[in-house]
Amino acid sequence: MSADPRLVPDAQVLDEVTYVEAAELAYNGAKVLHPRTLAPLAEKKIPVWSKNSFAPEKAGTKIVPQIAGGGMGARAVTSMKNVALVSLEPASPELNGVQVMARSLDAIARANVEILVISSSSYRQNFCFLVRTEELAPTLHALESTLALELAHGYLNPIHVDNNVGLLAAVGEGMQGKPGLAGRIFTAISRVHVNIIAIAQGASELTIAVVVRRDGLEKAVQAVHAECGLGQRPPVPVFPFTSKDTGVPKPKRRPIP
Protein backbone atom coordinates (compact mmCIF):
# COMPACT_ATOMS: atom_id res chain seq x y z
CA MET A 1 0.00 0.00 0.00
CA SER A 2 0.99 3.64 -0.31
CA ALA A 3 1.35 3.74 3.52
CA ASP A 4 0.33 1.84 6.63
CA PRO A 5 -3.48 2.24 6.71
CA ARG A 6 -3.35 2.25 10.51
CA LEU A 7 -1.43 5.54 10.28
CA VAL A 8 -2.88 6.95 7.06
CA PRO A 9 -6.62 6.27 6.63
CA ASP A 10 -6.62 7.25 2.94
CA ALA A 11 -3.70 4.98 1.99
CA GLN A 12 -4.44 3.03 -1.15
CA VAL A 13 -3.40 -0.29 -2.65
CA LEU A 14 -0.68 0.09 -5.27
CA ASP A 15 -1.35 -1.61 -8.59
CA GLU A 16 2.35 -2.15 -9.30
CA VAL A 17 5.77 -1.64 -7.74
CA THR A 18 9.19 -2.62 -9.04
CA TYR A 19 11.46 -5.20 -7.43
CA VAL A 20 13.78 -2.42 -6.25
CA GLU A 21 10.94 -0.40 -4.76
CA ALA A 22 9.51 -3.45 -2.98
CA ALA A 23 12.93 -4.26 -1.52
CA GLU A 24 13.42 -0.67 -0.31
CA LEU A 25 9.94 -0.59 1.22
CA ALA A 26 10.56 -3.87 3.04
CA TYR A 27 13.98 -2.71 4.24
CA ASN A 28 12.45 0.47 5.68
CA GLY A 29 9.60 -1.17 7.56
CA ALA A 30 6.81 -2.14 5.15
CA LYS A 31 5.23 -5.50 6.02
CA VAL A 32 5.84 -7.13 2.65
CA LEU A 33 8.29 -9.70 1.32
CA HIS A 34 11.81 -9.79 2.72
CA PRO A 35 14.29 -8.02 0.39
CA ARG A 36 16.37 -11.18 -0.05
CA THR A 37 13.27 -13.14 -1.07
CA LEU A 38 12.94 -10.94 -4.15
CA ALA A 39 16.53 -11.35 -5.37
CA PRO A 40 16.16 -14.72 -7.20
CA LEU A 41 12.79 -13.65 -8.63
CA ALA A 42 14.19 -10.36 -9.90
CA GLU A 43 17.12 -12.18 -11.50
CA LYS A 44 14.72 -14.30 -13.58
CA LYS A 45 12.27 -11.39 -14.04
CA ILE A 46 9.42 -13.42 -12.54
CA PRO A 47 6.42 -11.23 -11.59
CA VAL A 48 5.13 -11.51 -8.02
CA TRP A 49 1.72 -10.65 -6.56
CA SER A 50 1.50 -9.40 -2.98
CA LYS A 51 -2.06 -10.00 -1.75
CA ASN A 52 -4.15 -9.42 1.33
CA SER A 53 -4.52 -12.78 3.08
CA PHE A 54 -7.92 -11.64 4.38
CA ALA A 55 -9.13 -10.78 0.87
CA PRO A 56 -7.28 -13.11 -1.55
CA GLU A 57 -9.88 -12.54 -4.26
CA LYS A 58 -8.62 -8.97 -4.75
CA ALA A 59 -5.87 -8.25 -7.27
CA GLY A 60 -3.30 -6.97 -4.77
CA THR A 61 -0.01 -5.43 -5.86
CA LYS A 62 2.04 -6.77 -8.74
CA ILE A 63 5.82 -6.65 -8.32
CA VAL A 64 7.52 -6.27 -11.69
CA PRO A 65 10.98 -5.48 -13.12
CA GLN A 66 9.94 -2.08 -14.49
CA ILE A 67 6.90 0.19 -14.68
CA ALA A 68 6.18 2.13 -17.84
CA GLY A 69 6.74 5.83 -17.25
CA GLY A 70 8.46 5.23 -13.92
CA GLY A 71 6.15 7.56 -12.00
CA MET A 72 6.42 11.22 -11.10
CA GLY A 73 7.58 10.99 -7.50
CA ALA A 74 7.34 8.79 -4.43
CA ARG A 75 5.45 5.52 -4.76
CA ALA A 76 4.87 4.97 -1.05
CA VAL A 77 5.78 6.14 2.45
CA THR A 78 6.80 3.65 5.11
CA SER A 79 7.89 3.90 8.74
CA MET A 80 9.44 2.06 11.70
CA LYS A 81 9.05 2.68 15.43
CA ASN A 82 11.22 0.08 17.16
CA VAL A 83 14.55 1.69 16.32
CA ALA A 84 17.42 3.40 18.14
CA LEU A 85 19.76 6.17 17.00
CA VAL A 86 23.42 5.70 17.96
CA SER A 87 25.78 8.71 17.73
CA LEU A 88 29.58 8.88 17.86
CA GLU A 89 31.64 12.07 18.02
CA PRO A 90 35.41 12.57 18.39
CA ALA A 91 36.29 14.66 21.46
CA SER A 92 39.77 15.46 20.18
CA PRO A 93 40.85 16.85 16.78
CA GLU A 94 43.72 14.37 16.93
CA LEU A 95 41.27 11.51 16.42
CA ASN A 96 40.53 10.74 12.79
CA GLY A 97 36.75 10.55 12.53
CA VAL A 98 36.84 8.69 9.23
CA GLN A 99 38.91 5.92 10.78
CA VAL A 100 36.52 5.76 13.74
CA MET A 101 33.60 5.38 11.34
CA ALA A 102 35.37 2.68 9.34
CA ARG A 103 36.28 0.67 12.43
CA SER A 104 32.80 1.10 13.89
CA LEU A 105 31.04 -0.08 10.76
CA ASP A 106 33.38 -3.05 10.48
CA ALA A 107 32.67 -4.04 14.10
CA ILE A 108 28.92 -3.73 13.56
CA ALA A 109 29.09 -5.81 10.40
CA ARG A 110 31.00 -8.56 12.22
CA ALA A 111 28.27 -8.52 14.88
CA ASN A 112 25.72 -9.23 12.09
CA VAL A 113 23.81 -6.03 12.87
CA GLU A 114 21.94 -4.33 10.04
CA ILE A 115 22.26 -0.55 9.83
CA LEU A 116 19.06 1.06 8.55
CA VAL A 117 20.23 4.66 8.08
CA ILE A 118 23.56 6.44 8.44
CA SER A 119 24.27 10.17 8.46
CA SER A 120 27.52 12.06 9.00
CA SER A 121 28.93 15.56 9.45
CA SER A 122 32.06 16.63 7.61
CA TYR A 123 33.10 19.36 10.08
CA ARG A 124 33.39 17.44 13.35
CA GLN A 125 33.50 14.07 11.56
CA ASN A 126 30.76 12.81 13.85
CA PHE A 127 28.16 10.38 12.60
CA CYS A 128 24.99 8.63 13.68
CA PHE A 129 23.19 5.53 12.50
CA LEU A 130 19.90 3.77 13.09
CA VAL A 131 19.47 0.14 14.15
CA ARG A 132 16.52 -1.97 15.24
CA THR A 133 15.90 -1.91 18.98
CA GLU A 134 16.44 -5.65 19.31
CA GLU A 135 19.93 -5.23 17.81
CA LEU A 136 21.01 -2.35 20.05
CA ALA A 137 22.73 -4.52 22.69
CA PRO A 138 25.10 -6.31 20.26
CA THR A 139 25.72 -2.97 18.54
CA LEU A 140 26.89 -1.29 21.74
CA HIS A 141 28.97 -4.31 22.73
CA ALA A 142 30.74 -4.26 19.36
CA LEU A 143 31.43 -0.52 19.54
CA GLU A 144 32.62 -0.52 23.15
CA SER A 145 34.99 -3.41 22.45
CA THR A 146 36.42 -1.90 19.27
CA LEU A 147 36.72 1.68 20.57
CA ALA A 148 37.65 0.83 24.17
CA LEU A 149 40.99 2.72 24.07
CA GLU A 150 39.52 5.91 22.56
CA LEU A 151 36.63 5.91 25.03
CA ALA A 152 38.86 5.25 28.05
CA HIS A 153 41.26 8.12 27.25
CA GLY A 154 38.59 10.63 26.27
CA TYR A 155 39.51 10.89 22.60
CA LEU A 156 35.94 9.90 21.80
CA ASN A 157 32.86 11.26 23.51
CA PRO A 158 30.64 8.69 25.26
CA ILE A 159 28.42 6.77 22.87
CA HIS A 160 25.00 8.40 22.79
CA VAL A 161 21.82 6.37 22.28
CA ASP A 162 18.40 7.86 21.56
CA ASN A 163 15.53 5.38 21.82
CA ASN A 164 12.78 7.96 21.35
CA VAL A 165 12.96 8.09 17.56
CA GLY A 166 11.20 6.72 14.50
CA LEU A 167 12.10 6.25 10.86
CA LEU A 168 10.15 7.60 7.89
CA ALA A 169 11.09 6.74 4.31
CA ALA A 170 9.65 7.97 1.02
CA VAL A 171 10.37 5.43 -1.73
CA GLY A 172 9.94 5.49 -5.49
CA GLU A 173 11.94 5.24 -8.70
CA GLY A 174 10.04 8.31 -9.89
CA MET A 175 11.94 10.38 -7.31
CA GLN A 176 15.15 10.16 -9.32
CA GLY A 177 16.21 13.49 -10.79
CA LYS A 178 13.20 15.41 -9.44
CA PRO A 179 14.41 18.84 -8.20
CA GLY A 180 12.63 20.17 -5.15
CA LEU A 181 11.08 16.88 -4.05
CA ALA A 182 13.30 16.53 -0.97
CA GLY A 183 12.53 20.12 0.00
CA ARG A 184 8.80 19.48 -0.29
CA ILE A 185 9.09 16.43 1.97
CA PHE A 186 11.06 18.33 4.62
CA THR A 187 8.67 21.29 4.44
CA ALA A 188 5.66 18.99 4.84
CA ILE A 189 7.20 17.52 7.99
CA SER A 190 8.04 20.92 9.47
CA ARG A 191 4.52 22.16 8.65
CA VAL A 192 3.10 19.70 11.22
CA HIS A 193 5.70 20.86 13.77
CA VAL A 194 7.85 17.72 13.71
CA ASN A 195 11.61 18.19 14.04
CA ILE A 196 13.96 16.28 11.74
CA ILE A 197 16.87 14.71 13.61
CA ALA A 198 18.76 13.00 10.78
CA ILE A 199 18.47 12.68 6.99
CA ALA A 200 19.85 10.10 4.58
CA GLN A 201 19.58 9.70 0.81
CA GLY A 202 21.59 7.34 -1.36
CA ALA A 203 23.13 8.17 -4.73
CA SER A 204 20.36 6.21 -6.45
CA GLU A 205 17.81 8.84 -5.25
CA LEU A 206 15.36 5.99 -4.74
CA THR A 207 14.74 6.65 -1.04
CA ILE A 208 14.72 9.67 1.23
CA ALA A 209 14.93 8.53 4.85
CA VAL A 210 14.23 10.83 7.80
CA VAL A 211 14.61 10.25 11.54
CA VAL A 212 12.11 12.09 13.76
CA ARG A 213 10.83 11.91 17.32
CA ARG A 214 8.64 8.87 17.84
CA ASP A 215 5.63 10.87 19.04
CA GLY A 216 5.71 12.88 15.80
CA LEU A 217 6.14 9.94 13.44
CA GLU A 218 2.46 9.43 12.64
CA LYS A 219 1.93 13.11 11.84
CA ALA A 220 5.04 13.15 9.67
CA VAL A 221 3.95 10.07 7.69
CA GLN A 222 0.52 11.57 7.08
CA ALA A 223 2.03 14.89 5.99
CA VAL A 224 4.50 13.34 3.53
CA HIS A 225 1.86 10.96 2.15
CA ALA A 226 -0.43 13.92 1.45
CA GLU A 227 2.36 16.10 0.03
CA CYS A 228 3.33 13.36 -2.44
CA GLY A 229 -0.30 13.01 -3.56
CA LEU A 230 -0.53 9.34 -2.64
CA GLY A 231 -3.93 9.32 -0.94
CA GLN A 232 -7.26 8.37 -2.42
CA ARG A 233 -8.97 11.24 -4.18
CA PRO A 234 -12.01 12.65 -2.36
CA PRO A 235 -15.37 12.22 -4.07
CA VAL A 236 -16.62 15.03 -6.30
CA PRO A 237 -19.23 17.06 -4.35
CA VAL A 238 -22.80 16.91 -5.64
CA PHE A 239 -25.02 19.95 -5.15
CA PRO A 240 -28.73 19.08 -4.98
CA PHE A 241 -30.12 22.56 -5.70
CA THR A 242 -30.35 24.05 -9.22
CA SER A 243 -30.83 27.63 -10.36
CA LYS A 244 -34.18 28.15 -12.12
CA ASP A 245 -32.66 30.61 -14.58
CA THR A 246 -29.48 28.91 -15.72
CA GLY A 247 -29.76 25.30 -14.57
CA VAL A 248 -26.30 25.67 -13.00
CA PRO A 249 -25.92 23.82 -9.69
CA LYS A 250 -25.80 26.16 -6.72
CA PRO A 251 -23.95 25.27 -3.50
CA LYS A 252 -25.69 25.28 -0.18
CA ARG A 253 -25.19 28.50 1.72
CA ARG A 254 -24.14 28.29 5.33
CA PRO A 255 -26.44 30.41 7.54
CA ILE A 256 -24.80 33.46 9.06
CA PRO A 257 -24.71 33.17 12.85
PDB file of C-alpha atoms in Angstrom, residues 8-222:
ATOM      1  CA  VAL A   8      -2.875   6.950   7.064  1.00  0.00           C
ATOM      2  CA  PRO A   9      -6.619   6.273   6.629  1.00  0.00           C
ATOM      3  CA  ASP A  10      -6.617   7.251   2.942  1.00  0.00           C
ATOM      4  CA  ALA A  11      -3.703   4.983   1.994  1.00  0.00           C
ATOM      5  CA  GLN A  12      -4.443   3.026  -1.150  1.00  0.00           C
ATOM      6  CA  VAL A  13      -3.400  -0.292  -2.649  1.00  0.00           C
ATOM      7  CA  LEU A  14      -0.678   0.093  -5.271  1.00  0.00           C
ATOM      8  CA  ASP A  15      -1.353  -1.608  -8.588  1.00  0.00           C
ATOM      9  CA  GLU A  16       2.349  -2.147  -9.300  1.00  0.00           C
ATOM     10  CA  VAL A  17       5.766  -1.635  -7.741  1.00  0.00           C
ATOM     11  CA  THR A  18       9.186  -2.616  -9.035  1.00  0.00           C
ATOM     12  CA  TYR A  19      11.464  -5.198  -7.427  1.00  0.00           C
ATOM     13  CA  VAL A  20      13.776  -2.424  -6.255  1.00  0.00           C
ATOM     14  CA  GLU A  21      10.940  -0.400  -4.762  1.00  0.00           C
ATOM     15  CA  ALA A  22       9.509  -3.450  -2.983  1.00  0.00           C
ATOM     16  CA  ALA A  23      12.932  -4.260  -1.519  1.00  0.00           C
ATOM     17  CA  GLU A  24      13.415  -0.668  -0.314  1.00  0.00           C
ATOM     18  CA  LEU A  25       9.941  -0.589   1.224  1.00  0.00           C
ATOM     19  CA  ALA A  26      10.564  -3.872   3.042  1.00  0.00           C
ATOM     20  CA  TYR A  27      13.981  -2.705   4.235  1.00  0.00           C
ATOM     21  CA  ASN A  28      12.447   0.469   5.676  1.00  0.00           C
ATOM     22  CA  GLY A  29       9.600  -1.167   7.561  1.00  0.00           C
ATOM     23  CA  ALA A  30       6.813  -2.143   5.151  1.00  0.00           C
ATOM     24  CA  LYS A  31       5.231  -5.496   6.016  1.00  0.00           C
ATOM     25  CA  VAL A  32       5.841  -7.130   2.650  1.00  0.00           C
ATOM     26  CA  LEU A  33       8.294  -9.700   1.315  1.00  0.00           C
ATOM     27  CA  HIS A  34      11.809  -9.786   2.724  1.00  0.00           C
ATOM     28  CA  PRO A  35      14.292  -8.020   0.388  1.00  0.00           C
ATOM     29  CA  ARG A  36      16.368 -11.184  -0.046  1.00  0.00           C
ATOM     30  CA  THR A  37      13.266 -13.136  -1.073  1.00  0.00           C
ATOM     31  CA  LEU A  38      12.939 -10.943  -4.150  1.00  0.00           C
ATOM     32  CA  ALA A  39      16.525 -11.348  -5.374  1.00  0.00           C
ATOM     33  CA  PRO A  40      16.164 -14.719  -7.201  1.00  0.00           C
ATOM     34  CA  LEU A  41      12.790 -13.646  -8.630  1.00  0.00           C
ATOM     35  CA  ALA A  42      14.186 -10.364  -9.902  1.00  0.00           C
ATOM     36  CA  GLU A  43      17.120 -12.183 -11.498  1.00  0.00           C
ATOM     37  CA  LYS A  44      14.715 -14.302 -13.575  1.00  0.00           C
ATOM     38  CA  LYS A  45      12.265 -11.389 -14.040  1.00  0.00           C
ATOM     39  CA  ILE A  46       9.419 -13.415 -12.543  1.00  0.00           C
ATOM     40  CA  PRO A  47       6.421 -11.232 -11.588  1.00  0.00           C
ATOM     41  CA  VAL A  48       5.127 -11.506  -8.021  1.00  0.00           C
ATOM     42  CA  TRP A  49       1.721 -10.652  -6.563  1.00  0.00           C
ATOM     43  CA  SER A  50       1.496  -9.396  -2.980  1.00  0.00           C
ATOM     44  CA  LYS A  51      -2.057  -9.999  -1.748  1.00  0.00           C
ATOM     45  CA  ASN A  52      -4.153  -9.418   1.325  1.00  0.00           C
ATOM     46  CA  SER A  53      -4.516 -12.778   3.083  1.00  0.00           C
ATOM     47  CA  PHE A  54      -7.921 -11.640   4.384  1.00  0.00           C
ATOM     48  CA  ALA A  55      -9.127 -10.780   0.873  1.00  0.00           C
ATOM     49  CA  PRO A  56      -7.282 -13.107  -1.545  1.00  0.00           C
ATOM     50  CA  GLU A  57      -9.885 -12.543  -4.262  1.00  0.00           C
ATOM     51  CA  LYS A  58      -8.617  -8.973  -4.747  1.00  0.00           C
ATOM     52  CA  ALA A  59      -5.872  -8.252  -7.268  1.00  0.00           C
ATOM     53  CA  GLY A  60      -3.303  -6.969  -4.767  1.00  0.00           C
ATOM     54  CA  THR A  61      -0.007  -5.425  -5.855  1.00  0.00           C
ATOM     55  CA  LYS A  62       2.041  -6.773  -8.739  1.00  0.00           C
ATOM     56  CA  ILE A  63       5.819  -6.646  -8.315  1.00  0.00           C
ATOM     57  CA  VAL A  64       7.515  -6.270 -11.692  1.00  0.00           C
ATOM     58  CA  PRO A  65      10.977  -5.484 -13.123  1.00  0.00           C
ATOM     59  CA  GLN A  66       9.938  -2.076 -14.492  1.00  0.00           C
ATOM     60  CA  ILE A  67       6.900   0.187 -14.678  1.00  0.00           C
ATOM     61  CA  ALA A  68       6.184   2.131 -17.842  1.00  0.00           C
ATOM     62  CA  GLY A  69       6.744   5.832 -17.252  1.00  0.00           C
ATOM     63  CA  GLY A  70       8.463   5.227 -13.916  1.00  0.00           C
ATOM     64  CA  GLY A  71       6.147   7.561 -12.004  1.00  0.00           C
ATOM     65  CA  MET A  72       6.422  11.222 -11.100  1.00  0.00           C
ATOM     66  CA  GLY A  73       7.585  10.988  -7.504  1.00  0.00           C
ATOM     67  CA  ALA A  74       7.338   8.791  -4.431  1.00  0.00           C
ATOM     68  CA  ARG A  75       5.454   5.516  -4.761  1.00  0.00           C
ATOM     69  CA  ALA A  76       4.869   4.972  -1.045  1.00  0.00           C
ATOM     70  CA  VAL A  77       5.777   6.137   2.451  1.00  0.00           C
ATOM     71  CA  THR A  78       6.803   3.647   5.114  1.00  0.00           C
ATOM     72  CA  SER A  79       7.893   3.901   8.743  1.00  0.00           C
ATOM     73  CA  MET A  80       9.439   2.064  11.696  1.00  0.00           C
ATOM     74  CA  LYS A  81       9.047   2.684  15.432  1.00  0.00           C
ATOM     75  CA  ASN A  82      11.218   0.080  17.158  1.00  0.00           C
ATOM     76  CA  VAL A  83      14.546   1.689  16.316  1.00  0.00           C
ATOM     77  CA  ALA A  84      17.417   3.400  18.143  1.00  0.00           C
ATOM     78  CA  LEU A  85      19.760   6.171  16.997  1.00  0.00           C
ATOM     79  CA  VAL A  86      23.422   5.703  17.958  1.00  0.00           C
ATOM     80  CA  SER A  87      25.777   8.712  17.731  1.00  0.00           C
ATOM     81  CA  LEU A  88      29.577   8.881  17.856  1.00  0.00           C
ATOM     82  CA  GLU A  89      31.642  12.074  18.016  1.00  0.00           C
ATOM     83  CA  PRO A  90      35.411  12.571  18.395  1.00  0.00           C
ATOM     84  CA  ALA A  91      36.294  14.665  21.460  1.00  0.00           C
ATOM     85  CA  SER A  92      39.769  15.462  20.183  1.00  0.00           C
ATOM     86  CA  PRO A  93      40.846  16.847  16.778  1.00  0.00           C
ATOM     87  CA  GLU A  94      43.717  14.374  16.932  1.00  0.00           C
ATOM     88  CA  LEU A  95      41.274  11.514  16.423  1.00  0.00           C
ATOM     89  CA  ASN A  96      40.533  10.736  12.787  1.00  0.00           C
ATOM     90  CA  GLY A  97      36.753  10.553  12.532  1.00  0.00           C
ATOM     91  CA  VAL A  98      36.840   8.694   9.228  1.00  0.00           C
ATOM     92  CA  GLN A  99      38.913   5.917  10.776  1.00  0.00           C
ATOM     93  CA  VAL A 100      36.519   5.756  13.738  1.00  0.00           C
ATOM     94  CA  MET A 101      33.605   5.384  11.342  1.00  0.00           C
ATOM     95  CA  ALA A 102      35.373   2.683   9.341  1.00  0.00           C
ATOM     96  CA  ARG A 103      36.276   0.667  12.430  1.00  0.00           C
ATOM     97  CA  SER A 104      32.796   1.102  13.892  1.00  0.00           C
ATOM     98  CA  LEU A 105      31.036  -0.080  10.755  1.00  0.00           C
ATOM     99  CA  ASP A 106      33.379  -3.048  10.478  1.00  0.00           C
ATOM    100  CA  ALA A 107      32.672  -4.043  14.098  1.00  0.00           C
ATOM    101  CA  ILE A 108      28.917  -3.728  13.562  1.00  0.00           C
ATOM    102  CA  ALA A 109      29.086  -5.813  10.398  1.00  0.00           C
ATOM    103  CA  ARG A 110      31.004  -8.557  12.223  1.00  0.00           C
ATOM    104  CA  ALA A 111      28.270  -8.524  14.882  1.00  0.00           C
ATOM    105  CA  ASN A 112      25.719  -9.225  12.095  1.00  0.00           C
ATOM    106  CA  VAL A 113      23.810  -6.029  12.866  1.00  0.00           C
ATOM    107  CA  GLU A 114      21.942  -4.333  10.037  1.00  0.00           C
ATOM    108  CA  ILE A 115      22.263  -0.547   9.832  1.00  0.00           C
ATOM    109  CA  LEU A 116      19.062   1.057   8.550  1.00  0.00           C
ATOM    110  CA  VAL A 117      20.228   4.658   8.079  1.00  0.00           C
ATOM    111  CA  ILE A 118      23.558   6.436   8.440  1.00  0.00           C
ATOM    112  CA  SER A 119      24.267  10.166   8.461  1.00  0.00           C
ATOM    113  CA  SER A 120      27.519  12.060   9.002  1.00  0.00           C
ATOM    114  CA  SER A 121      28.931  15.556   9.454  1.00  0.00           C
ATOM    115  CA  SER A 122      32.063  16.627   7.605  1.00  0.00           C
ATOM    116  CA  TYR A 123      33.097  19.360  10.079  1.00  0.00           C
ATOM    117  CA  ARG A 124      33.390  17.441  13.346  1.00  0.00           C
ATOM    118  CA  GLN A 125      33.498  14.068  11.565  1.00  0.00           C
ATOM    119  CA  ASN A 126      30.760  12.810  13.850  1.00  0.00           C
ATOM    120  CA  PHE A 127      28.156  10.376  12.603  1.00  0.00           C
ATOM    121  CA  CYS A 128      24.987   8.631  13.676  1.00  0.00           C
ATOM    122  CA  PHE A 129      23.185   5.532  12.504  1.00  0.00           C
ATOM    123  CA  LEU A 130      19.901   3.766  13.086  1.00  0.00           C
ATOM    124  CA  VAL A 131      19.466   0.138  14.153  1.00  0.00           C
ATOM    125  CA  ARG A 132      16.523  -1.974  15.240  1.00  0.00           C
ATOM    126  CA  THR A 133      15.903  -1.909  18.979  1.00  0.00           C
ATOM    127  CA  GLU A 134      16.441  -5.652  19.314  1.00  0.00           C
ATOM    128  CA  GLU A 135      19.929  -5.233  17.809  1.00  0.00           C
ATOM    129  CA  LEU A 136      21.006  -2.353  20.050  1.00  0.00           C
ATOM    130  CA  ALA A 137      22.732  -4.522  22.685  1.00  0.00           C
ATOM    131  CA  PRO A 138      25.098  -6.308  20.257  1.00  0.00           C
ATOM    132  CA  THR A 139      25.717  -2.968  18.537  1.00  0.00           C
ATOM    133  CA  LEU A 140      26.890  -1.291  21.742  1.00  0.00           C
ATOM    134  CA  HIS A 141      28.972  -4.307  22.731  1.00  0.00           C
ATOM    135  CA  ALA A 142      30.738  -4.255  19.355  1.00  0.00           C
ATOM    136  CA  LEU A 143      31.434  -0.517  19.542  1.00  0.00           C
ATOM    137  CA  GLU A 144      32.618  -0.523  23.152  1.00  0.00           C
ATOM    138  CA  SER A 145      34.994  -3.405  22.451  1.00  0.00           C
ATOM    139  CA  THR A 146      36.422  -1.898  19.267  1.00  0.00           C
ATOM    140  CA  LEU A 147      36.725   1.676  20.574  1.00  0.00           C
ATOM    141  CA  ALA A 148      37.654   0.835  24.171  1.00  0.00           C
ATOM    142  CA  LEU A 149      40.985   2.721  24.065  1.00  0.00           C
ATOM    143  CA  GLU A 150      39.516   5.905  22.560  1.00  0.00           C
ATOM    144  CA  LEU A 151      36.627   5.910  25.028  1.00  0.00           C
ATOM    145  CA  ALA A 152      38.855   5.254  28.053  1.00  0.00           C
ATOM    146  CA  HIS A 153      41.261   8.116  27.247  1.00  0.00           C
ATOM    147  CA  GLY A 154      38.592  10.630  26.268  1.00  0.00           C
ATOM    148  CA  TYR A 155      39.513  10.891  22.600  1.00  0.00           C
ATOM    149  CA  LEU A 156      35.943   9.897  21.798  1.00  0.00           C
ATOM    150  CA  ASN A 157      32.855  11.262  23.509  1.00  0.00           C
ATOM    151  CA  PRO A 158      30.644   8.691  25.259  1.00  0.00           C
ATOM    152  CA  ILE A 159      28.423   6.770  22.874  1.00  0.00           C
ATOM    153  CA  HIS A 160      25.004   8.404  22.785  1.00  0.00           C
ATOM    154  CA  VAL A 161      21.819   6.373  22.281  1.00  0.00           C
ATOM    155  CA  ASP A 162      18.401   7.856  21.560  1.00  0.00           C
ATOM    156  CA  ASN A 163      15.531   5.377  21.816  1.00  0.00           C
ATOM    157  CA  ASN A 164      12.776   7.959  21.354  1.00  0.00           C
ATOM    158  CA  VAL A 165      12.956   8.088  17.563  1.00  0.00           C
ATOM    159  CA  GLY A 166      11.195   6.721  14.503  1.00  0.00           C
ATOM    160  CA  LEU A 167      12.099   6.249  10.855  1.00  0.00           C
ATOM    161  CA  LEU A 168      10.150   7.599   7.890  1.00  0.00           C
ATOM    162  CA  ALA A 169      11.091   6.739   4.315  1.00  0.00           C
ATOM    163  CA  ALA A 170       9.646   7.966   1.021  1.00  0.00           C
ATOM    164  CA  VAL A 171      10.371   5.425  -1.726  1.00  0.00           C
ATOM    165  CA  GLY A 172       9.941   5.495  -5.487  1.00  0.00           C
ATOM    166  CA  GLU A 173      11.936   5.237  -8.696  1.00  0.00           C
ATOM    167  CA  GLY A 174      10.039   8.309  -9.891  1.00  0.00           C
ATOM    168  CA  MET A 175      11.945  10.381  -7.307  1.00  0.00           C
ATOM    169  CA  GLN A 176      15.149  10.158  -9.317  1.00  0.00           C
ATOM    170  CA  GLY A 177      16.212  13.486 -10.789  1.00  0.00           C
ATOM    171  CA  LYS A 178      13.198  15.409  -9.438  1.00  0.00           C
ATOM    172  CA  PRO A 179      14.409  18.838  -8.202  1.00  0.00           C
ATOM    173  CA  GLY A 180      12.632  20.166  -5.149  1.00  0.00           C
ATOM    174  CA  LEU A 181      11.084  16.878  -4.051  1.00  0.00           C
ATOM    175  CA  ALA A 182      13.296  16.526  -0.970  1.00  0.00           C
ATOM    176  CA  GLY A 183      12.533  20.120   0.000  1.00  0.00           C
ATOM    177  CA  ARG A 184       8.804  19.483  -0.289  1.00  0.00           C
ATOM    178  CA  ILE A 185       9.095  16.431   1.969  1.00  0.00           C
ATOM    179  CA  PHE A 186      11.060  18.329   4.621  1.00  0.00           C
ATOM    180  CA  THR A 187       8.672  21.292   4.440  1.00  0.00           C
ATOM    181  CA  ALA A 188       5.659  18.994   4.842  1.00  0.00           C
ATOM    182  CA  ILE A 189       7.203  17.520   7.991  1.00  0.00           C
ATOM    183  CA  SER A 190       8.038  20.924   9.466  1.00  0.00           C
ATOM    184  CA  ARG A 191       4.523  22.156   8.653  1.00  0.00           C
ATOM    185  CA  VAL A 192       3.100  19.699  11.217  1.00  0.00           C
ATOM    186  CA  HIS A 193       5.705  20.862  13.775  1.00  0.00           C
ATOM    187  CA  VAL A 194       7.849  17.723  13.715  1.00  0.00           C
ATOM    188  CA  ASN A 195      11.605  18.193  14.036  1.00  0.00           C
ATOM    189  CA  ILE A 196      13.956  16.276  11.735  1.00  0.00           C
ATOM    190  CA  ILE A 197      16.868  14.705  13.613  1.00  0.00           C
ATOM    191  CA  ALA A 198      18.755  13.000  10.779  1.00  0.00           C
ATOM    192  CA  ILE A 199      18.466  12.683   6.995  1.00  0.00           C
ATOM    193  CA  ALA A 200      19.845  10.095   4.576  1.00  0.00           C
ATOM    194  CA  GLN A 201      19.583   9.705   0.813  1.00  0.00           C
ATOM    195  CA  GLY A 202      21.589   7.341  -1.363  1.00  0.00           C
ATOM    196  CA  ALA A 203      23.134   8.167  -4.725  1.00  0.00           C
ATOM    197  CA  SER A 204      20.357   6.212  -6.446  1.00  0.00           C
ATOM    198  CA  GLU A 205      17.810   8.845  -5.254  1.00  0.00           C
ATOM    199  CA  LEU A 206      15.356   5.987  -4.744  1.00  0.00           C
ATOM    200  CA  THR A 207      14.739   6.646  -1.042  1.00  0.00           C
ATOM    201  CA  ILE A 208      14.715   9.667   1.229  1.00  0.00           C
ATOM    202  CA  ALA A 209      14.935   8.532   4.851  1.00  0.00           C
ATOM    203  CA  VAL A 210      14.230  10.828   7.798  1.00  0.00           C
ATOM    204  CA  VAL A 211      14.613  10.246  11.540  1.00  0.00           C
ATOM    205  CA  VAL A 212      12.114  12.088  13.760  1.00  0.00           C
ATOM    206  CA  ARG A 213      10.829  11.915  17.324  1.00  0.00           C
ATOM    207  CA  ARG A 214       8.637   8.866  17.845  1.00  0.00           C
ATOM    208  CA  ASP A 215       5.634  10.872  19.039  1.00  0.00           C
ATOM    209  CA  GLY A 216       5.708  12.877  15.799  1.00  0.00           C
ATOM    210  CA  LEU A 217       6.144   9.941  13.438  1.00  0.00           C
ATOM    211  CA  GLU A 218       2.462   9.426  12.640  1.00  0.00           C
ATOM    212  CA  LYS A 219       1.927  13.113  11.836  1.00  0.00           C
ATOM    213  CA  ALA A 220       5.040  13.149   9.667  1.00  0.00           C
ATOM    214  CA  VAL A 221       3.952  10.072   7.692  1.00  0.00           C
ATOM    215  CA  GLN A 222       0.516  11.570   7.080  1.00  0.00           C
TER     216      GLN A 222
END
